Short mmCIF file of C-alpha atoms in Angstrom, two decimals:
data_model
loop_
_atom_site.label_atom_id
_atom_site.label_comp_id
_atom_site.label_asym_id
_atom_site.label_seq_id
_atom_site.Cartn_x
_atom_site.Cartn_y
_atom_site.Cartn_z
CA MET H 95 -0.81 1.15 -3.85
CA PRO H 96 -2.89 -1.38 -5.98
CA LEU H 97 -3.22 -4.94 -5.92
CA VAL H 98 -2.99 -6.58 -9.49
CA ALA H 99 -5.62 -8.88 -10.52
CA ASN H 100 -3.52 -11.54 -11.81
CA SER H 101 -6.38 -14.21 -11.75
CA ASP H 102 -10.09 -14.54 -11.98
CA LEU H 103 -10.07 -15.04 -8.03
CA PRO H 104 -13.49 -13.71 -6.92
CA ALA H 105 -11.72 -11.81 -3.94
CA PHE H 106 -10.74 -9.35 -6.36
CA LYS H 107 -13.76 -8.36 -7.54
CA ARG H 108 -15.38 -8.33 -3.94
CA LEU H 109 -12.50 -6.05 -2.72
CA LYS H 110 -13.16 -3.71 -5.71
CA VAL H 111 -16.89 -3.63 -4.90
CA GLU H 112 -15.63 -2.73 -1.36
CA GLY H 113 -13.69 0.47 -2.51
CA GLU H 114 -10.28 -1.31 -2.82
CA THR H 115 -7.84 -0.12 -5.76
CA ILE H 116 -7.63 -3.22 -8.03
CA LEU H 117 -5.30 -2.86 -11.33
CA GLN H 118 -6.20 -5.49 -13.96
CA SER H 119 -3.28 -7.24 -15.04
CA ASP H 120 -2.84 -6.02 -18.64
CA ALA H 121 -2.89 -2.29 -17.50
CA ALA H 122 -0.35 -3.34 -14.68
CA VAL H 123 2.45 -4.14 -17.15
CA HIS H 124 2.44 -0.59 -18.60
CA GLN H 125 3.07 0.98 -15.29
CA ASP H 126 6.70 1.72 -14.33
CA ILE H 127 6.31 0.69 -10.80
CA ARG H 128 8.01 -2.23 -9.05
CA GLU H 129 6.39 -5.54 -8.64
CA LEU H 130 6.28 -7.30 -5.20
CA HIS H 131 5.19 -10.90 -5.45
CA ILE H 132 3.57 -12.26 -2.19
CA GLY H 133 2.37 -15.69 -1.60
CA LEU H 134 -0.44 -16.49 0.67
CA LEU H 135 -0.43 -20.27 1.97
CA ASN H 136 -4.28 -20.49 3.18
CA MET H 137 -4.59 -23.29 5.19
CA MET H 138 -7.86 -22.11 6.76
CA PRO H 139 -10.93 -24.57 6.60
CA ASP H 140 -13.63 -24.10 3.93
CA ALA H 141 -15.88 -21.91 5.69
CA ALA H 142 -13.28 -19.23 6.21
CA LEU H 143 -11.06 -19.83 3.18
CA GLU H 144 -12.47 -16.88 0.89
CA ALA H 145 -12.70 -14.58 3.67
CA THR H 146 -9.02 -14.94 4.77
CA GLU H 147 -8.13 -14.28 1.06
CA ARG H 148 -10.08 -10.90 1.11
CA GLN H 149 -8.71 -10.15 4.81
CA PHE H 150 -4.90 -10.52 3.84
CA PHE H 151 -5.11 -9.20 0.29
CA ARG H 152 -6.91 -6.21 1.64
CA LEU H 153 -4.07 -5.44 4.38
CA VAL H 154 -1.54 -5.81 1.57
CA GLY H 155 -3.49 -3.61 -0.88
CA GLU H 156 -3.66 -0.84 1.79
CA SER H 157 0.06 -0.45 2.00
CA ASN H 158 1.37 2.84 0.91
CA GLN H 159 4.45 1.33 -0.81
CA ILE H 160 5.09 2.42 -4.24
CA ALA H 161 4.68 -0.92 -5.60
CA GLN H 162 2.18 -3.25 -7.46
CA PHE H 163 1.39 -6.25 -5.50
CA TYR H 164 0.88 -9.64 -7.00
CA MET H 165 -0.90 -12.16 -4.84
CA HIS H 166 0.03 -15.73 -5.13
CA PRO H 167 -2.56 -18.14 -3.47
CA PHE H 168 -1.82 -21.69 -2.48
CA THR H 169 -2.59 -24.13 -0.14
CA LEU H 170 -1.26 -27.73 0.89
CA PRO H 171 -3.27 -30.68 -0.67
CA GLN H 172 -3.14 -32.91 2.48
CA LEU H 173 -5.94 -30.59 4.19
CA PRO H 174 -9.56 -31.85 3.99
CA ARG H 175 -11.72 -30.11 1.87
CA SER H 176 -15.32 -30.26 0.34
CA ASP H 177 -15.89 -30.74 -3.38
CA LYS H 178 -16.78 -27.24 -3.60
CA ALA H 179 -13.36 -25.93 -1.98
CA ARG H 180 -11.53 -28.23 -4.25
CA GLN H 181 -13.02 -26.49 -7.46
CA HIS H 182 -12.02 -23.37 -6.02
CA LEU H 183 -8.68 -24.12 -5.22
CA ALA H 184 -8.12 -25.93 -8.77
CA LYS H 185 -9.46 -22.88 -10.35
CA TYR H 186 -7.72 -19.89 -8.80
CA TYR H 187 -4.97 -21.47 -6.43
CA GLU H 188 -1.25 -22.18 -7.49
CA SER H 189 0.74 -25.35 -6.74
CA PHE H 190 3.72 -25.25 -4.53
CA ASP H 191 5.68 -26.48 -7.49
CA GLU H 192 4.68 -23.20 -9.34
CA ILE H 193 5.28 -20.95 -6.27
CA GLN H 194 8.77 -22.53 -5.96
CA ALA H 195 9.59 -22.04 -9.83
CA SER H 196 8.51 -18.34 -10.03
CA GLY H 197 9.68 -17.42 -6.57
CA LEU H 198 8.34 -14.94 -4.05
CA ASP H 199 9.27 -11.72 -2.45
CA ALA H 200 7.34 -12.52 0.87
CA LEU H 201 5.10 -14.99 2.12
CA ILE H 202 1.92 -15.05 4.45
CA ILE H 203 1.02 -18.20 6.15
CA THR H 204 -2.61 -18.53 7.67
CA GLY H 205 -3.67 -20.58 10.63
CA ALA H 206 -5.64 -23.81 10.16
CA ASN H 207 -7.91 -26.33 11.99
CA VAL H 208 -6.26 -29.09 14.19
CA THR H 209 -7.50 -32.43 15.07
CA GLN H 210 -4.60 -34.16 16.94
CA PRO H 211 -3.12 -33.40 20.25
CA ASP H 212 0.31 -32.60 18.96
CA LEU H 213 0.77 -30.42 15.61
CA ALA H 214 3.54 -32.67 14.58
CA MET H 215 0.82 -35.52 14.16
CA GLU H 216 -1.31 -33.34 11.97
CA PRO H 217 -1.32 -34.32 7.99
CA PHE H 218 -0.24 -30.81 7.12
CA TRP H 219 2.94 -30.92 9.37
CA HIS H 220 5.62 -32.30 6.92
CA PRO H 221 4.25 -30.35 3.88
CA LEU H 222 4.12 -27.10 5.88
CA GLN H 223 7.70 -27.87 7.17
CA GLU H 224 8.77 -28.16 3.35
CA VAL H 225 7.00 -24.77 2.77
CA ILE H 226 8.81 -23.13 5.88
CA ASP H 227 12.27 -24.44 5.02
CA TRP H 228 12.23 -23.38 1.47
CA ALA H 229 10.79 -19.88 2.24
CA TYR H 230 13.51 -19.51 5.03
CA ASP H 231 16.24 -19.75 2.23
CA ASN H 232 14.33 -18.26 -0.57
CA VAL H 233 11.99 -15.58 0.73
CA THR H 234 12.83 -12.24 2.08
CA SER H 235 10.37 -12.45 5.05
CA THR H 236 7.81 -14.97 5.97
CA LEU H 237 4.83 -13.68 7.98
CA CYS H 238 3.29 -16.53 10.36
CA SER H 239 -0.40 -16.08 11.45
CA CYS H 240 -1.72 -17.75 14.75
CA LEU H 241 -1.47 -21.58 14.31
CA ALA H 242 1.37 -20.93 11.76
CA THR H 243 3.34 -19.36 14.45
CA HIS H 244 2.74 -22.11 16.92
CA ALA H 245 3.74 -24.71 14.18
CA VAL H 246 6.99 -23.01 13.34
CA MET H 247 7.66 -22.47 16.79
CA GLN H 248 7.61 -26.21 17.43
CA MET H 249 9.35 -27.08 13.91
CA ARG H 250 12.36 -24.54 14.21
CA TYR H 251 12.68 -23.76 17.89
CA SER H 252 11.20 -26.74 19.86
CA GLN H 253 8.84 -24.41 21.48
CA LYS H 254 5.38 -26.29 21.87
CA ARG H 255 2.36 -24.29 22.84
CA LYS H 256 0.34 -24.88 25.93
CA HIS H 257 -3.40 -25.22 26.16
CA LEU H 258 -4.84 -22.51 28.00
CA GLY H 259 -7.81 -24.56 29.34
CA PHE H 260 -10.25 -22.29 27.87
CA LYS H 261 -10.82 -20.17 24.62
CA ARG H 262 -9.02 -16.76 24.67
CA TRP H 263 -10.94 -14.86 22.43
CA GLY H 264 -12.02 -11.06 22.15
CA VAL H 265 -10.41 -7.75 21.46
CA TYR H 266 -7.37 -7.07 23.87
CA PRO H 267 -5.27 -3.97 24.30
CA HIS H 268 -1.53 -4.19 23.54
CA TYR H 269 1.59 -2.49 24.36
CA LEU H 270 4.95 -2.06 22.60
CA VAL H 271 7.77 -3.96 24.08
CA ASP H 272 10.42 -2.74 21.58
CA ARG H 273 9.61 0.54 20.12
CA GLU H 274 12.58 0.85 17.88
CA HIS H 275 12.12 -2.09 15.84
CA PRO H 276 11.00 -0.93 11.95
CA LEU H 277 8.10 -3.16 11.92
CA VAL H 278 6.49 -0.95 14.43
CA ALA H 279 7.83 2.49 13.46
CA GLY H 280 4.91 5.08 13.60
CA VAL H 281 2.63 2.61 15.57
CA ASN H 282 0.71 3.84 18.59
CA THR H 283 2.36 2.50 21.78
CA ARG H 284 -1.21 0.96 23.00
CA PHE H 285 -3.66 -0.50 20.68
CA ASP H 286 -6.05 -3.33 20.30
CA ILE H 287 -5.84 -6.49 18.49
CA PRO H 288 -8.27 -9.51 18.14
CA HIS H 289 -7.38 -13.08 19.47
CA SER H 290 -9.30 -16.20 19.08
CA ARG H 291 -7.27 -19.40 20.26
CA TYR H 292 -7.30 -22.24 22.74
CA ASN H 293 -3.38 -22.42 22.96
CA ASN H 294 -0.63 -20.08 23.83
CA ILE H 295 3.21 -19.56 23.50
CA CYS H 296 4.40 -17.31 26.19
CA ARG H 297 6.97 -14.55 26.11
CA GLN H 298 9.47 -16.65 28.03
CA GLN H 299 9.27 -19.38 25.42
CA PHE H 300 9.97 -16.94 22.66
CA GLU H 301 12.84 -15.24 24.34
CA ALA H 302 14.20 -18.95 25.53
CA ALA H 303 14.39 -19.45 21.59
CA GLY H 304 16.43 -16.35 21.09
CA LEU H 305 13.31 -14.42 19.46
CA LYS H 306 12.58 -10.85 19.96
CA VAL H 307 8.90 -9.84 21.40
CA LEU H 308 7.75 -6.70 19.88
CA VAL H 309 3.92 -6.41 20.92
CA GLU H 310 2.28 -8.20 24.21
CA SER H 311 -0.89 -7.92 26.03
CA LYS H 312 -1.28 -8.25 29.62
CA GLU H 313 -4.41 -10.40 29.20
CA ALA H 314 -3.69 -12.14 25.87
CA GLY H 315 0.00 -12.64 25.85
CA VAL H 316 2.52 -12.00 23.14
CA HIS H 317 0.86 -10.81 19.78
CA LEU H 318 4.04 -9.88 17.52
CA ALA H 319 7.72 -11.36 17.71
CA VAL H 320 10.32 -11.88 15.24
CA SER H 321 13.04 -14.37 14.52
CA GLU H 322 16.91 -14.03 15.80
CA ASP H 323 17.64 -12.16 12.62
CA ARG H 324 14.77 -9.67 13.50
CA PHE H 325 13.05 -9.87 10.11
CA ARG H 326 13.17 -13.38 8.33
CA LEU H 327 10.34 -14.70 10.20
CA VAL H 328 7.45 -12.64 11.62
CA PHE H 329 4.98 -14.12 14.27
CA PHE H 330 1.37 -13.14 14.99
CA GLN H 331 -0.35 -14.74 17.80
CA GLY H 332 -3.42 -12.75 17.37
CA HIS H 333 -5.55 -11.74 14.43
CA PRO H 334 -5.13 -8.10 13.26
CA GLU H 335 -6.37 -9.17 9.62
CA TYR H 336 -10.05 -9.73 11.16
CA ASP H 337 -13.21 -7.99 9.89
CA ILE H 338 -15.14 -6.09 11.89
CA ILE H 339 -17.64 -8.87 12.11
CA SER H 340 -15.18 -11.83 12.35
CA LEU H 341 -15.66 -12.75 15.89
CA LEU H 342 -19.60 -12.21 15.60
CA LYS H 343 -19.35 -14.67 13.01
CA GLU H 344 -17.52 -17.12 15.00
CA TYR H 345 -19.68 -16.58 17.98
CA LYS H 346 -22.75 -17.39 15.83
CA ARG H 347 -20.91 -20.71 14.69
CA ASP H 348 -20.09 -21.63 18.32
CA VAL H 349 -23.93 -20.85 19.26
CA MET H 350 -24.93 -23.05 16.17
CA HIS H 351 -22.66 -25.97 17.42
CA TYR H 352 -24.46 -25.81 20.82
CA ILE H 353 -28.01 -25.74 19.19
CA LYS H 354 -27.06 -29.06 17.10
CA GLY H 355 -25.65 -30.60 20.22
CA GLU H 356 -22.10 -30.29 19.27
CA ARG H 357 -20.71 -28.41 22.31
CA ALA H 358 -22.28 -29.11 25.97
CA GLU H 359 -22.23 -25.67 27.13
CA TYR H 360 -23.45 -22.42 25.60
CA PRO H 361 -20.38 -20.28 24.22
CA PRO H 362 -19.12 -17.35 26.20
CA MET H 363 -19.16 -13.96 24.52
CA PRO H 364 -15.83 -12.86 23.14
CA GLU H 365 -14.36 -10.31 25.74
CA ASN H 366 -14.14 -6.32 25.00
CA TYR H 367 -16.14 -6.89 21.81
CA PHE H 368 -19.76 -6.27 22.30
CA SER H 369 -21.09 -3.01 23.70
CA LEU H 370 -23.23 -3.24 26.82
CA GLN H 371 -26.39 -3.19 24.89
CA SER H 372 -25.42 -5.60 22.46
CA ALA H 373 -24.33 -7.93 25.43
CA ALA H 374 -27.54 -7.45 26.98
CA ILE H 375 -29.38 -8.29 23.75
CA LEU H 376 -27.33 -11.45 23.19
CA GLU H 377 -27.76 -12.46 26.97
CA GLU H 378 -31.45 -12.32 26.07
CA HIS H 379 -31.04 -14.27 23.18
CA LYS H 380 -28.95 -16.98 25.00
CA LEU H 381 -31.90 -17.57 27.46
CA GLN H 382 -34.24 -17.85 24.74
CA VAL H 383 -32.08 -20.45 22.82
CA MET H 384 -31.41 -22.47 25.85
CA LYS H 385 -35.05 -22.72 26.79
CA ALA H 386 -35.83 -23.72 23.21
CA VAL H 387 -33.25 -26.41 23.29
CA LYS H 388 -34.56 -27.64 26.39
CA THR H 389 -38.29 -27.89 25.47
CA GLY H 390 -37.35 -29.19 21.86
CA LYS H 391 -38.54 -26.09 20.10
CA THR H 392 -36.84 -24.18 17.30
CA PRO H 393 -34.31 -21.51 18.64
CA PRO H 394 -34.40 -17.85 17.57
CA GLU H 395 -32.34 -16.50 15.19
CA LEU H 396 -29.16 -14.45 16.40
CA PRO H 397 -30.18 -10.85 16.08
CA GLU H 398 -27.10 -10.10 13.87
CA VAL H 399 -28.45 -6.79 12.54
CA LEU H 400 -28.96 -5.30 15.79
CA VAL H 401 -25.46 -6.29 17.03
CA THR H 402 -23.56 -5.52 13.92
CA MET H 403 -24.52 -1.88 13.92
CA ARG H 404 -22.93 -1.60 17.31
CA LEU H 405 -19.63 -3.03 16.64
CA ASP H 406 -16.26 -1.12 16.60
CA ASN H 407 -13.00 -1.84 14.58
CA THR H 408 -10.21 -0.75 16.83
CA TRP H 409 -7.51 -2.50 15.36
CA HIS H 410 -7.38 -2.10 11.53
CA ASP H 411 -5.37 1.06 11.44
CA THR H 412 -2.35 -0.61 13.39
CA ALA H 413 -2.66 -3.77 11.39
CA GLU H 414 -2.13 -1.54 8.27
CA ALA H 415 0.64 0.23 9.74
CA VAL H 416 2.49 -3.06 10.64
CA LEU H 417 1.87 -4.62 7.19
CA ASN H 418 2.84 -1.21 5.52
CA ASN H 419 6.24 -1.43 7.61
CA TRP H 420 6.63 -5.07 6.85
CA LEU H 421 6.17 -4.64 3.09
CA GLY H 422 8.18 -1.70 3.11
CA LYS H 423 11.41 -3.49 4.69
CA VAL H 424 10.95 -6.42 1.92
CA TYR H 425 10.74 -3.73 -0.93
CA GLN H 426 13.95 -2.31 0.45
CA ILE H 427 15.76 -5.28 0.86
CA THR H 428 14.64 -6.97 -2.65
CA ASN H 429 15.54 -3.83 -4.32
CA MET H 430 19.15 -4.11 -2.90
CA ASP H 431 19.32 -7.40 -4.47
CA ARG H 432 16.42 -8.81 -6.88
CA ARG H 433 17.79 -12.28 -7.14
CA TYR H 434 18.86 -13.26 -3.71
CA PRO H 435 17.86 -11.05 -1.05
CA PHE H 436 20.55 -11.94 1.51
CA GLN H 437 23.48 -12.30 -0.81
CA ASP H 438 26.44 -10.20 -0.57
CA HIS H 439 25.81 -6.96 0.91
CA ILE H 440 22.95 -8.06 3.13
CA ASP H 441 23.99 -9.67 6.27
CA PRO H 442 21.54 -12.83 6.48
CA ASN H 443 21.75 -12.65 10.27
CA ASP H 444 21.01 -8.91 10.21
CA PRO H 445 18.86 -7.93 7.04
CA LEU H 446 17.65 -4.88 8.59
CA GLY H 447 21.08 -3.60 9.95
CA LEU H 448 19.80 -3.36 13.39
CA LYS H 449 23.03 -4.67 15.06
CA GLY H 450 25.22 -2.27 13.07
#
């Protein structure tokens, strides 16, 4: 069902051009369809800020739930921003105070750039903890993506992520560990998910915290897990929201860091992502770039067009299905009690009724 353009955020116009169903707010009020209000705590750096909006908005809007989706983006003022990004945030984003006052049915928290050896030392740590604590008591379910998963695991469960010693990135096959949980209903038993990270929380850590792992990869580790009540917190360690070109753009940024001398070694290609032909093209480009850097000449441009036309998206359908299941359960629970989702007839320790 449709996203409602409840602001002038450019993401709505971009998604409409791409073919997504976007309903103007003045038309939405005349529809006798249930509203769901979903927050997006966007902590991504400036370069990825708007792309992240579109990625998560798109997944929400492609849900087949009979509802109108109102998106409420906000961020943390402690995150460093450029003047341009601050203008975007001031114009289109809400404050956390406004979010608390109006309330949410569900919340999505993105990843963020880190600069400190321990997440607790990051400037966003305490304000993020405030959001997490508020959401745990007031929001039906919170979906944590990548770095947000690592932060919440450390905040609430004293499970610290561990550095892999390398960058785990690419597209990896995953398997259902629990085939009965409502979040994976109708999902293929084997499917792909992109990952991009240097740190990991392993299955043993999730289970030691009393959490339930639903989806795992032999190569990339845990992707999807849920809190001890099986729904209040949902953890993604991968990036099912990624566009088909997201890893390519990230690879291009890493190549540019090498060209500028900001990294010593040429970046490896993401695994299981490029076709054999594309990999050969990029390997030739790598040799040309390294030679140009060594001789002080201008490096050639990355052959994006040649590579993009050979990319495959093997994860979006599964991402859609999981988000649809998640929003369906949020819809079900909030319909039972609009004001306090976990009061009275809903067991706060078992909101999905899985233990009964």
